[in-house]
Amino acid sequence: MTASQTDFVQAIYDIFPSPVIFVDADRIVLSVNAAAIEQFGYAADEMIGGSIQRLYASDHDFEAAVFHKVEEPENTQFTEGIYRYRRRDGTMFNARLRVTPVIDADGMTCGFAGIVHDISDYLELDRERRKVSEILDTALQAIPEGFAIFDADERIIVYNDAYRRICGAAGPSLKIGMTAEEIMIAVYEVGYYPNAPIGSPQAKAWLENRLRAFRHPGGDNQIFEYGDGRWLRVEDFKTRDGNTVALRIDVTDLKRAEIALDRQRLEYYTLVQNIPDFICRISPDLRYTFVNDRYAQFVGTAADDLIGKPLLDFVPEKDRESLADVLKKLSVEEPLAAREQHRKLPDGGDLWLFWSNIALFDGGELIEYVTVGRNVTELKEQQQRIAQQGAELQRKNEALNQFTGTVSHDLKAPLRHMSMFSDMIVEDVAGGNHQELPIYAGHLRQSARRMDQLIDSLLDYAQIADEIGSWQIVSMTDVISDTILNLDSFIQEAGASINVSAFPQLKGDPELLKRLCQNLIGNAIKYRREDVQPVIRIYAETDADTVRVIFEDNGIGVDPRFSKKIFDVFQRLHRDESIYPGTGIGLALAKRIAESHGGSIALDTAFTQGARFVVTLPDQSHAM
């Protein structure tokens, strides 16, 4: 060999991608190439001069390699085997070893040249392939329907146990490689096709029709009788590579099968195309890659038109920055984020959406986002209603406790008087003293009349419902005009002046609103200053979705300390009924009416020139 040839061989040796190791007859390393140094992690001087055994994972692997039989020269002068090796850092790998003996001038073996090819990746792939194959086989056998795949030559290559069972008595003879025609004939010959009795004139045509349907599936399912009074649905599909997928489904009850099939298709369509959730898949650069029909309808664009478009173009402008920030923060450690979104509909209604944003990663690299949205408006409204009902129940319980104590005390007062004067009458009659009897009787009559007034007021209060049953648009201007007309004689007698401004329309019960106004105007006149002409101002203020109706007078006013107490049943700050008659029910009625309209009433304690009552009502006129 010339020097140039030697240099050429050495260059190939140095750059050869697989580890190459030369050993002598005693398996002492003589030379290694760069790939061997890199693969095993040893320096060249650590390997050369040492036994090759140190590179094997175990003595067993070493002995298996050493004693592997070398092929005879007339065949091949190398051996191959797969062994485990150990690197300098202790990690192991599997490799295919090809060993070629080195023959000297005398024809004797003086050493060996070995090429080590790492096959760890191939083995891992093979294990994964086997694992996937086992999973697929298990899944295939778990399918209750008969399932088979035929290749382009119509030979069966895959089938499950259900398919074999459907072949009936011909099932045990089913084998990989049989053609579809051979299988049909085998099933026919065991009498499993009632529509094609053995030897009948129609058998040949029937089998030809079945074979033609198999070869040219048109997408229409065939249902026919088979076996002993059973029915079979046949579905065949051609794949792009020319294979045929065959499904055989036992549908014994034909009518039931037809209904079930329709239902299954409807459920499938409903699930895929009309699923109630909004589903979309988004690329890392925030472009749609898939949307279901529900999401497309929600956005207002055809599903196909959304694919490839930027997500943020179809998100309300006020939500774009927050959504982009949510997606950006998703990570391998926290790939899921949920959020609620509130939108106002064109008709003024509310729309609440619950969004789940999921980031999918592969090896730490973001693959895509999956966003699932659900309309939770009804749930949100239910939660709000429950919260409102809870607060209302608490308010009513508190009011009931207060109401019970107040009513009990005020109703017992005239009863105590009646009992007391009755006892006095009994004593005087027994003593023959009749002089005071008319006086006592007058007190009894007065107490009874007082009790009657209290009971009437209580019934009046109780008859006002907590909620309005029949709503209508009400002109507050007309309500106040009618109220003033009803109080005309009282107003004239007091010489009162009433100034009324324009009012918006409200939604409510006009008769109850008249009673509310009548109580407030009547109180303003009743509690007037002596020798001062009563002046009453009634006007309205609007703010967002509320209307405040304000009743302002120049009367004696109300001590701010009693601003809450005056709205309780039978609460009176003036006990002398000769000056300020009444039962103390008026403001309680006004409060109950305001609350039945979803509003409230309060005393403006900052007003000192008389009394100012503010009735706050929701502006619901637009909802009619």
Coordinates of C-alpha atoms in Angstrom, one line a residue:
M1 CA 0.0 0.0 0.0
T2 CA 1.4 3.4 -1.0
A3 CA 1.8 6.3 1.4
S4 CA -1.1 8.1 -0.3
Q5 CA -3.3 5.1 0.1
T6 CA -2.3 4.8 3.7
D7 CA -3.2 8.4 4.3
F8 CA -6.5 7.9 2.6
V9 CA -7.4 4.9 4.8
Q10 CA -6.3 6.8 7.9
A11 CA -8.5 9.7 6.9
I12 CA -11.5 7.4 6.5
Y13 CA -10.7 5.8 9.8
D14 CA -10.5 9.2 11.6
I15 CA -13.8 10.6 10.2
F16 CA -15.8 7.3 10.2
P17 CA -19.1 8.2 12.0
S18 CA -19.3 5.0 14.1
P19 CA -16.8 4.0 16.7
V20 CA -14.0 1.8 15.3
I21 CA -11.8 -0.2 17.7
F22 CA -8.7 -2.4 16.9
V23 CA -7.7 -5.0 19.4
D24 CA -5.1 -7.7 19.4
A25 CA -5.7 -11.4 19.8
D26 CA -5.9 -11.0 23.6
R27 CA -8.6 -8.2 23.2
I28 CA -6.2 -5.4 24.2
V29 CA -7.1 -2.2 22.6
L30 CA -4.6 -1.1 20.0
S31 CA -6.3 1.9 18.3
V32 CA -9.6 3.8 18.5
N33 CA -11.0 6.5 16.2
A34 CA -12.5 9.8 17.2
A35 CA -16.1 8.5 17.1
A36 CA -15.1 5.8 19.7
I37 CA -13.6 8.4 22.0
E38 CA -16.7 10.5 21.8
Q39 CA -19.1 7.6 22.2
F40 CA -17.4 6.0 25.3
G41 CA -16.1 9.2 26.9
Y42 CA -12.6 8.0 27.5
A43 CA -9.5 9.7 26.3
A44 CA -7.5 7.8 23.7
D45 CA -4.6 7.0 26.1
E46 CA -7.2 5.7 28.7
M47 CA -8.5 3.1 26.2
I48 CA -5.3 2.1 24.3
G49 CA -3.4 -0.6 26.1
G50 CA -6.4 -1.7 28.2
S51 CA -8.7 -4.6 27.9
I52 CA -11.7 -4.2 25.7
Q53 CA -13.8 -5.8 28.5
R54 CA -14.0 -2.5 30.4
L55 CA -16.2 -1.1 27.6
Y56 CA -18.9 -3.8 28.0
A57 CA -21.8 -3.4 30.4
S58 CA -21.3 -6.8 32.0
D59 CA -19.0 -9.9 31.8
H60 CA -21.9 -11.7 30.2
D61 CA -21.9 -9.2 27.3
F62 CA -18.1 -9.4 26.9
E63 CA -18.1 -13.2 26.9
A64 CA -21.0 -13.4 24.4
A65 CA -19.0 -11.1 22.0
V66 CA -15.7 -12.9 22.4
F67 CA -17.2 -16.4 21.8
H68 CA -19.5 -15.4 19.0
K69 CA -18.8 -17.8 16.1
V70 CA -17.0 -16.2 13.2
E71 CA -18.4 -17.1 9.8
E72 CA -16.3 -19.2 7.4
P73 CA -14.2 -17.3 4.9
E74 CA -16.2 -18.6 2.0
N75 CA -19.2 -16.9 3.4
T76 CA -18.4 -13.7 5.3
Q77 CA -15.4 -12.9 7.5
F78 CA -17.2 -11.0 10.2
T79 CA -19.6 -11.6 13.0
E80 CA -22.5 -9.4 14.2
G81 CA -24.3 -9.2 17.5
I82 CA -26.1 -6.8 19.8
Y83 CA -24.6 -6.2 23.2
R84 CA -24.7 -3.7 26.0
Y85 CA -21.9 -1.2 26.5
R86 CA -20.9 1.1 29.3
R87 CA -19.5 4.6 28.9
R88 CA -17.0 6.2 31.2
D89 CA -19.7 8.1 33.1
G90 CA -21.5 4.8 33.9
T91 CA -24.4 5.2 31.4
M92 CA -25.2 2.2 29.2
F93 CA -26.4 1.8 25.7
N94 CA -27.2 -1.0 23.2
A95 CA -25.1 -1.3 20.0
R96 CA -24.7 -3.6 17.1
L97 CA -21.1 -4.9 17.0
R98 CA -19.6 -6.0 13.7
V99 CA -16.2 -7.8 14.2
T100 CA -13.7 -8.5 11.4
P101 CA -10.6 -10.6 12.1
V102 CA -7.2 -9.2 11.1
I103 CA -5.1 -11.8 9.3
D104 CA -1.3 -11.6 9.2
A105 CA 1.0 -12.6 6.4
D106 CA 1.0 -16.2 7.7
G107 CA -2.8 -16.4 7.6
M108 CA -3.1 -16.2 11.4
T109 CA -5.6 -14.0 13.3
C110 CA -3.5 -11.4 15.0
G111 CA -6.3 -9.2 16.1
F112 CA -9.8 -7.9 15.4
A113 CA -11.4 -4.7 14.0
G114 CA -14.8 -3.9 15.5
I115 CA -17.4 -1.3 14.4
V116 CA -19.8 -0.3 17.2
H117 CA -23.2 1.1 16.0
D118 CA -25.4 2.6 18.7
I119 CA -28.9 1.3 18.2
S120 CA -30.5 2.6 21.5
D121 CA -32.8 4.9 19.5
Y122 CA -33.9 2.1 17.2
L123 CA -34.6 -0.2 20.2
E124 CA -36.6 2.6 21.9
L125 CA -38.5 3.2 18.7
D126 CA -39.1 -0.5 18.4
R127 CA -40.4 -0.7 22.0
E128 CA -42.7 2.2 21.4
R129 CA -43.9 0.6 18.2
R130 CA -44.6 -2.6 20.0
K131 CA -46.3 -0.7 22.8
V132 CA -48.5 1.2 20.3
S133 CA -49.2 -2.0 18.5
E134 CA -50.4 -3.6 21.8
I135 CA -52.5 -0.7 22.6
L136 CA -54.1 -0.6 19.2
D137 CA -54.7 -4.4 19.3
T138 CA -56.3 -4.1 22.8
A139 CA -58.5 -1.2 21.6
L140 CA -59.4 -3.1 18.4
Q141 CA -60.5 -6.1 20.4
A142 CA -62.5 -3.8 22.8
I143 CA -64.6 -2.5 19.9
P144 CA -67.9 -4.3 20.1
E145 CA -68.6 -4.0 16.4
G146 CA -67.0 -6.2 13.8
F147 CA -63.9 -4.3 12.4
A148 CA -61.6 -5.3 9.6
I149 CA -59.2 -3.7 7.2
F150 CA -58.5 -5.0 3.6
D151 CA -55.6 -3.9 1.5
A152 CA -55.7 -2.7 -2.0
D153 CA -55.8 -6.3 -3.3
E154 CA -58.9 -6.9 -1.1
R155 CA -57.0 -9.2 1.3
I156 CA -57.8 -8.9 4.9
I157 CA -54.9 -7.6 7.0
V158 CA -56.5 -6.7 10.3
Y159 CA -59.7 -7.9 12.1
N160 CA -61.0 -8.2 15.6
D161 CA -62.8 -11.0 17.4
A162 CA -66.2 -9.4 16.9
Y163 CA -65.7 -9.6 13.1
R164 CA -64.8 -13.3 13.4
R165 CA -67.9 -13.9 15.5
I166 CA -70.1 -12.2 12.9
C167 CA -68.9 -14.6 10.3
G168 CA -70.7 -17.3 12.3
A169 CA -69.7 -20.9 11.5
A170 CA -67.2 -19.5 8.9
G171 CA -65.4 -17.5 11.6
P172 CA -62.9 -20.2 12.7
S173 CA -61.6 -20.5 9.1
L174 CA -60.9 -16.8 8.8
K175 CA -57.2 -16.0 8.2
I176 CA -55.1 -13.1 7.4
G177 CA -54.6 -12.9 3.6
M178 CA -58.1 -14.2 2.6
T179 CA -59.8 -12.0 0.0
A180 CA -63.1 -10.3 0.7
E181 CA -64.7 -12.6 -2.0
E182 CA -63.4 -15.7 -0.3
I183 CA -64.8 -14.6 3.1
M184 CA -68.2 -13.8 1.5
I185 CA -68.3 -17.2 -0.1
A186 CA -67.3 -19.0 3.1
V187 CA -70.1 -17.2 5.0
Y188 CA -72.5 -18.0 2.2
E189 CA -71.6 -21.7 2.2
V190 CA -72.4 -22.0 5.9
G191 CA -75.9 -20.6 5.2
Y192 CA -75.4 -17.3 7.0
Y193 CA -77.1 -15.2 4.3
P194 CA -80.9 -15.9 4.5
N195 CA -81.4 -13.6 1.5
A196 CA -79.2 -15.9 -0.6
P197 CA -80.0 -19.5 0.3
I198 CA -77.4 -22.0 -0.8
G199 CA -78.0 -23.1 -4.4
S200 CA -80.8 -20.6 -4.9
P201 CA -81.0 -18.6 -8.3
Q202 CA -80.7 -15.3 -6.5
A203 CA -77.6 -16.3 -4.5
K204 CA -75.1 -15.4 -7.3
A205 CA -76.6 -12.0 -8.0
W206 CA -76.8 -11.3 -4.3
L207 CA -73.1 -12.1 -3.7
E208 CA -72.1 -10.1 -6.8
N209 CA -74.1 -7.1 -5.4
R210 CA -72.4 -7.4 -2.0
L211 CA -69.0 -7.7 -3.6
R212 CA -69.7 -4.7 -5.8
A213 CA -70.9 -2.6 -2.8
F214 CA -67.6 -3.6 -1.0
R215 CA -65.4 -2.5 -3.9
H216 CA -67.3 0.7 -4.6
P217 CA -68.7 1.9 -1.3
G218 CA -71.0 4.9 -1.9
G219 CA -71.4 5.9 1.7
D220 CA -74.8 4.3 2.0
N221 CA -75.1 1.7 4.7
Q222 CA -76.6 -1.7 3.9
I223 CA -78.8 -3.5 6.4
F224 CA -79.6 -7.1 5.7
E225 CA -80.6 -10.3 7.5
Y226 CA -77.9 -12.7 8.5
G227 CA -77.5 -15.7 10.7
D228 CA -80.5 -17.0 12.6
G229 CA -83.0 -14.2 12.5
R230 CA -80.4 -11.4 13.1
W231 CA -79.7 -8.3 11.2
L232 CA -76.4 -6.7 10.2
R233 CA -75.5 -3.2 9.2
V234 CA -72.5 -3.1 6.8
E235 CA -70.3 0.0 6.4
D236 CA -67.3 0.1 4.1
F237 CA -64.9 3.0 3.6
K238 CA -62.1 3.5 1.2
T239 CA -59.0 5.1 2.5
R240 CA -56.6 7.3 0.5
D241 CA -54.0 4.5 0.2
G242 CA -56.6 2.2 -1.4
N243 CA -57.4 0.1 1.7
T244 CA -60.9 -0.6 2.7
V245 CA -62.2 -0.3 6.3
A246 CA -65.1 -2.6 7.0
L247 CA -67.5 -2.3 9.9
R248 CA -70.1 -5.0 10.7
I249 CA -72.6 -4.0 13.3
D250 CA -75.3 -6.3 14.7
V251 CA -78.6 -4.5 14.5
T252 CA -81.1 -7.3 15.2
D253 CA -84.1 -5.1 15.9
L254 CA -84.3 -3.2 12.5
K255 CA -86.7 -0.6 13.7
R256 CA -84.7 0.0 16.9
A257 CA -81.5 0.1 14.8
E258 CA -82.9 2.7 12.5
I259 CA -84.0 4.9 15.4
A260 CA -80.7 4.3 17.2
L261 CA -78.8 5.2 14.0
D262 CA -80.7 8.4 13.6
R263 CA -80.2 9.3 17.2
Q264 CA -76.5 8.4 17.0
R265 CA -76.0 10.6 14.0
L266 CA -78.1 13.4 15.6
E267 CA -76.1 13.1 18.8
Y268 CA -72.8 13.1 16.8
Y269 CA -73.8 16.1 14.8
T270 CA -75.1 17.9 17.9
L271 CA -71.9 17.0 19.8
V272 CA -69.5 18.1 17.0
Q273 CA -71.3 21.0 15.4
N274 CA -73.8 22.2 18.1
I275 CA -71.9 21.6 21.3
P276 CA -73.0 24.2 23.8
D277 CA -69.5 25.2 24.5
F278 CA -67.5 27.6 22.3
I279 CA -64.3 25.7 21.2
C280 CA -61.4 27.0 19.2
R281 CA -57.7 26.1 18.7
I282 CA -55.2 28.9 18.3
S283 CA -51.6 28.9 17.0
P284 CA -48.8 30.3 19.1
D285 CA -49.0 33.5 17.0
L286 CA -52.7 33.8 18.0
R287 CA -54.4 32.7 14.8
Y288 CA -57.4 30.4 14.5
T289 CA -56.6 26.9 13.4
F290 CA -60.0 25.4 14.3
V291 CA -63.4 26.6 15.6
N292 CA -66.6 24.7 16.1
D293 CA -69.9 26.0 14.7
R294 CA -71.0 27.2 18.1
Y295 CA -68.0 29.5 18.4
A296 CA -68.4 30.7 14.8
Q297 CA -72.1 31.6 15.5
F298 CA -71.0 33.4 18.6
V299 CA -68.5 35.4 16.7
G300 CA -70.9 36.0 13.8
T301 CA -68.7 34.6 11.0
A302 CA -68.6 31.3 9.1
A303 CA -66.2 28.8 10.6
D304 CA -64.2 28.4 7.5
D305 CA -63.7 32.2 7.2
L306 CA -62.1 32.3 10.7
I307 CA -59.3 29.8 10.0
G308 CA -56.0 31.6 9.7
K309 CA -57.4 34.9 11.0
P310 CA -56.0 36.7 14.1
L311 CA -57.8 35.9 17.2
L312 CA -57.7 39.4 18.7
D313 CA -59.5 40.8 15.6
F314 CA -62.7 39.1 16.9
V315 CA -62.3 40.0 20.6
P316 CA -63.9 43.2 22.0
E317 CA -61.3 45.9 22.0
K318 CA -61.5 46.4 25.8
D319 CA -60.7 42.7 26.3
R320 CA -57.8 42.3 23.8
E321 CA -55.0 43.4 26.0
S322 CA -56.1 41.3 29.0
L323 CA -56.7 38.2 26.9
A324 CA -53.3 38.5 25.2
D325 CA -51.7 38.9 28.7
V326 CA -53.5 35.8 30.0
L327 CA -52.3 33.7 27.1
K328 CA -48.8 35.0 27.4
K329 CA -48.6 34.0 31.1
L330 CA -49.5 30.4 30.5
S331 CA -46.5 28.1 31.1
V332 CA -45.6 24.4 31.4
E333 CA -46.0 24.7 35.2
E334 CA -49.4 26.6 34.9
P335 CA -50.9 25.8 31.5
L336 CA -54.5 26.5 32.5
A337 CA -56.2 29.9 33.2
A338 CA -59.9 30.5 33.7
R339 CA -61.7 33.8 33.6
E340 CA -65.2 35.3 33.5
Q341 CA -66.2 37.8 30.8
H342 CA -69.2 40.1 31.0
R343 CA -70.7 41.6 27.8
K344 CA -73.7 43.9 27.2
L345 CA -76.0 42.7 24.5
P346 CA -77.5 45.1 21.9
D347 CA -80.9 44.7 23.6
G348 CA -79.5 45.8 26.9
G349 CA -79.3 42.3 28.4
D350 CA -76.3 40.8 30.1
L351 CA -74.1 38.0 28.7
W352 CA -71.7 36.1 31.1
L353 CA -69.1 33.8 29.6
F354 CA -66.7 31.5 31.4
W355 CA -63.5 30.9 29.4
S356 CA -60.9 28.2 30.0
N357 CA -57.6 28.9 28.2
I358 CA -55.2 25.9 27.9
A359 CA -51.7 26.0 26.6
L360 CA -50.2 22.8 25.1
F361 CA -46.5 22.3 25.1
D362 CA -44.2 19.7 23.6
G363 CA -40.8 19.5 25.2
G364 CA -41.2 22.9 26.7
E365 CA -42.2 24.4 23.3
L366 CA -45.6 26.0 22.9
I367 CA -47.6 24.1 20.3
E368 CA -51.0 25.8 20.5
Y369 CA -53.8 27.2 22.7
V370 CA -57.2 25.6 23.2
T371 CA -59.9 27.9 24.4
V372 CA -63.3 26.7 25.7
G373 CA -66.0 29.1 26.5
R374 CA -69.4 28.5 28.1
N375 CA -72.4 30.7 28.5
V376 CA -73.0 31.0 32.2
T377 CA -75.5 33.8 32.1
E378 CA -78.3 31.7 33.6
L379 CA -76.0 30.5 36.3
K380 CA -74.8 34.0 37.0
E381 CA -78.3 35.3 37.2
Q382 CA -79.3 32.4 39.5
Q383 CA -76.4 33.3 41.8
Q384 CA -77.4 36.9 41.8
R385 CA -81.0 35.9 42.5
I386 CA -79.9 33.7 45.3
A387 CA -77.8 36.5 46.8
Q388 CA -80.6 38.9 46.4
Q389 CA -83.1 36.5 47.9
G390 CA -80.7 35.8 50.8
A391 CA -80.4 39.5 51.5
E392 CA -84.1 40.0 51.1
L393 CA -84.8 37.0 53.5
Q394 CA -82.5 38.5 56.1
R395 CA -84.1 41.9 55.7
K396 CA -87.6 40.3 56.1
N397 CA -86.6 38.3 59.1
E398 CA -85.2 41.4 60.8
A399 CA -88.3 43.4 59.8
L400 CA -90.5 40.5 61.0
N401 CA -88.8 40.5 64.4
Q402 CA -89.2 44.2 64.7
F403 CA -92.7 44.1 63.4
T404 CA -93.7 41.4 65.8
G405 CA -92.4 43.3 68.8
T406 CA -93.9 46.6 67.7
V407 CA -97.3 45.2 66.9
S408 CA -97.5 43.2 70.0
H409 CA -96.7 46.3 72.1
D410 CA -99.1 48.7 70.3
L411 CA -102.0 46.2 70.1
K412 CA -101.7 45.4 73.8
A413 CA -101.9 49.0 74.9
P414 CA -105.7 49.5 74.1
L415 CA -106.4 46.0 75.4
R416 CA -104.7 47.0 78.7
H417 CA -106.9 50.1 78.9
M418 CA -110.0 48.1 78.1
S419 CA -109.2 45.6 80.8
M420 CA -108.4 48.3 83.3
F421 CA -111.7 50.2 82.8
S422 CA -113.7 47.0 82.7
D423 CA -112.3 46.1 86.1
M424 CA -113.2 49.6 87.4
I425 CA -116.7 49.2 86.0
V426 CA -117.1 45.9 87.8
E427 CA -115.8 47.3 91.1
D428 CA -118.1 50.3 90.9
V429 CA -121.2 48.2 90.0
A430 CA -120.4 45.9 92.8
G431 CA -120.1 48.9 95.2
G432 CA -123.3 50.6 93.9
N433 CA -121.3 53.5 92.6
H434 CA -122.7 54.3 89.2
Q435 CA -121.6 57.9 88.9
E436 CA -118.3 57.2 87.0
L437 CA -119.7 54.5 84.8
P438 CA -120.4 56.8 81.7
I439 CA -116.8 58.0 81.9
Y440 CA -115.4 54.5 82.1
A441 CA -117.6 53.4 79.2
G442 CA -116.3 56.4 77.1
H443 CA -112.8 55.2 77.8
L444 CA -113.7 51.7 76.8
R445 CA -115.2 52.9 73.6
Q446 CA -112.2 55.1 72.8
S447 CA -109.8 52.2 73.4
A448 CA -111.9 49.9 71.2
R449 CA -112.0 52.5 68.5
R450 CA -108.2 52.9 68.8
M451 CA -107.8 49.1 68.6
D452 CA -110.0 49.0 65.5
Q453 CA -107.9 51.7 63.9
L454 CA -104.7 49.8 64.6
I455 CA -106.1 46.6 63.3
D456 CA -107.4 48.3 60.1
S457 CA -103.9 49.9 59.6
L458 CA -102.2 46.6 60.2
L459 CA -104.5 44.8 57.6
D460 CA -103.8 47.7 55.2
Y461 CA -100.1 47.2 55.7
A462 CA -100.2 43.4 55.3
Q463 CA -102.2 43.6 52.1
I464 CA -99.4 45.3 50.2
A465 CA -97.3 42.5 48.6
D466 CA -93.5 42.4 48.8
E467 CA -93.4 42.3 45.0
I468 CA -95.6 43.7 42.2
G469 CA -97.5 41.1 40.4
S470 CA -98.6 43.1 37.4
W471 CA -96.2 45.8 36.1
Q472 CA -97.1 48.7 33.8
I473 CA -95.7 52.0 32.6
V474 CA -96.8 54.7 35.1
S475 CA -96.9 58.4 34.6
M476 CA -95.7 59.9 37.9
T477 CA -97.1 63.2 36.8
D478 CA -100.6 61.7 36.6
V479 CA -100.0 59.8 39.9
I480 CA -99.1 63.0 41.8
S481 CA -102.0 64.9 40.1
D482 CA -104.5 62.3 41.2
T483 CA -103.1 62.3 44.7
I484 CA -103.4 66.1 45.1
L485 CA -107.0 65.9 43.8
N486 CA -107.8 63.2 46.5
L487 CA -106.3 65.5 49.2
D488 CA -107.8 68.7 47.9
S489 CA -110.0 69.4 50.9
F490 CA -107.2 68.7 53.3
I491 CA -104.9 70.9 51.3
Q492 CA -107.4 73.7 51.1
E493 CA -108.1 73.5 54.8
A494 CA -104.3 73.9 55.6
G495 CA -103.8 76.5 52.9
A496 CA -100.9 74.5 51.6
S497 CA -99.0 75.3 48.4
I498 CA -97.7 72.4 46.4
N499 CA -95.1 72.9 43.6
V500 CA -94.7 69.9 41.2
S501 CA -92.0 69.5 38.6
A502 CA -92.0 67.3 35.5
F503 CA -91.5 63.6 36.1
P504 CA -90.3 60.6 34.0
Q505 CA -92.4 57.5 33.5
L506 CA -91.8 54.6 35.8
K507 CA -92.6 50.9 35.8
G508 CA -94.9 49.8 38.7
D509 CA -98.4 49.8 40.2
P510 CA -100.1 53.2 39.8
E511 CA -102.5 52.7 42.8
L512 CA -99.7 51.8 45.2
L513 CA -97.6 54.7 44.0
K514 CA -100.6 57.0 44.7
R515 CA -100.8 55.7 48.2
L516 CA -97.1 56.3 48.7
C517 CA -97.5 59.9 47.5
Q518 CA -100.6 60.4 49.5
N519 CA -98.9 59.4 52.8
L520 CA -95.9 61.6 52.1
I521 CA -98.0 64.7 51.0
G522 CA -100.4 64.1 53.9
N523 CA -97.6 63.9 56.4
A524 CA -96.1 67.1 55.0
I525 CA -99.4 68.9 55.6
K526 CA -100.1 67.3 59.0
Y527 CA -96.8 68.1 60.5
R528 CA -96.8 71.8 59.5
R529 CA -95.5 74.7 61.6
E530 CA -98.1 76.8 63.4
D531 CA -98.9 80.1 61.7
V532 CA -96.7 79.1 58.7
Q533 CA -98.2 78.4 55.3
P534 CA -97.2 74.8 54.3
V535 CA -95.1 74.8 51.1
I536 CA -94.4 71.4 49.6
R537 CA -92.0 70.8 46.6
I538 CA -92.1 67.5 44.7
Y539 CA -89.5 67.0 42.0
A540 CA -87.4 64.2 40.5
E541 CA -83.7 63.5 39.8
T542 CA -82.4 60.7 37.5
D543 CA -79.1 58.9 37.8
A544 CA -78.1 56.0 35.6
D545 CA -80.9 53.4 36.1
T546 CA -82.6 55.0 39.0
V547 CA -85.1 57.8 39.6
R548 CA -85.3 59.7 42.8
V549 CA -88.7 61.3 43.7
I550 CA -88.2 64.0 46.4
F551 CA -90.9 65.3 48.7
E552 CA -89.7 68.4 50.5
D553 CA -91.7 70.6 53.0
N554 CA -91.2 73.4 55.4
G555 CA -92.9 71.7 58.4
I556 CA -91.6 70.8 61.9
G557 CA -89.1 68.3 60.5
V558 CA -87.8 65.1 62.0
D559 CA -85.1 64.6 64.5
P560 CA -82.2 62.9 62.6
R561 CA -81.9 60.4 65.5
F562 CA -85.2 58.9 64.5
S563 CA -84.5 58.8 60.7
K564 CA -84.7 54.9 60.7
K565 CA -87.3 54.4 63.5
I566 CA -90.0 56.5 61.8
F567 CA -90.4 53.9 59.1
D568 CA -91.3 51.1 61.6
V569 CA -95.0 50.1 62.1
F570 CA -96.9 52.1 64.6
Q571 CA -94.0 54.4 65.4
R572 CA -95.1 57.9 66.3
L573 CA -92.8 60.7 67.5
H574 CA -95.8 62.7 68.7
R575 CA -98.1 61.1 71.2
D576 CA -100.7 63.8 71.5
E577 CA -103.3 62.7 68.9
S578 CA -105.4 65.8 69.5
I579 CA -102.7 67.7 67.6
Y580 CA -101.2 65.0 65.3
P581 CA -103.7 62.2 65.0
G582 CA -102.8 58.9 63.3
T583 CA -101.7 55.3 63.9
G584 CA -98.1 55.6 62.9
I585 CA -98.5 53.4 59.8
G586 CA -98.2 55.9 57.0
L587 CA -94.4 55.9 56.6
A588 CA -94.2 52.1 57.2
L589 CA -96.7 51.8 54.3
A590 CA -94.6 54.1 52.1
K591 CA -91.5 52.1 52.8
R592 CA -93.3 48.8 52.0
I593 CA -94.6 50.2 48.7
A594 CA -91.2 51.5 47.7
E595 CA -89.5 48.2 48.5
S596 CA -92.2 46.3 46.6
H597 CA -91.1 48.3 43.5
G598 CA -87.5 47.3 44.1
G599 CA -86.7 50.7 45.6
S600 CA -86.3 52.5 49.0
I601 CA -87.2 55.5 51.0
A602 CA -85.1 57.6 53.3
L603 CA -85.1 60.8 55.3
D604 CA -82.6 63.3 54.1
T605 CA -81.0 64.2 57.5
A606 CA -78.9 67.0 55.9
F607 CA -82.1 69.0 55.2
T608 CA -83.0 71.3 58.2
Q609 CA -85.7 73.6 56.8
G610 CA -88.4 71.0 57.3
A611 CA -88.5 67.4 56.2
R612 CA -87.2 65.9 52.9
F613 CA -88.0 62.3 52.0
V614 CA -86.2 60.7 49.0
V615 CA -87.9 57.8 47.3
T616 CA -85.5 55.9 45.1
L617 CA -87.0 53.7 42.4
P618 CA -85.4 51.7 39.6
D619 CA -85.9 53.1 36.1
Q620 CA -87.3 50.0 34.4
S621 CA -89.6 51.7 31.9
H622 CA -87.3 50.7 29.0
A623 CA -87.7 47.0 29.9
M624 CA -91.4 46.9 29.0

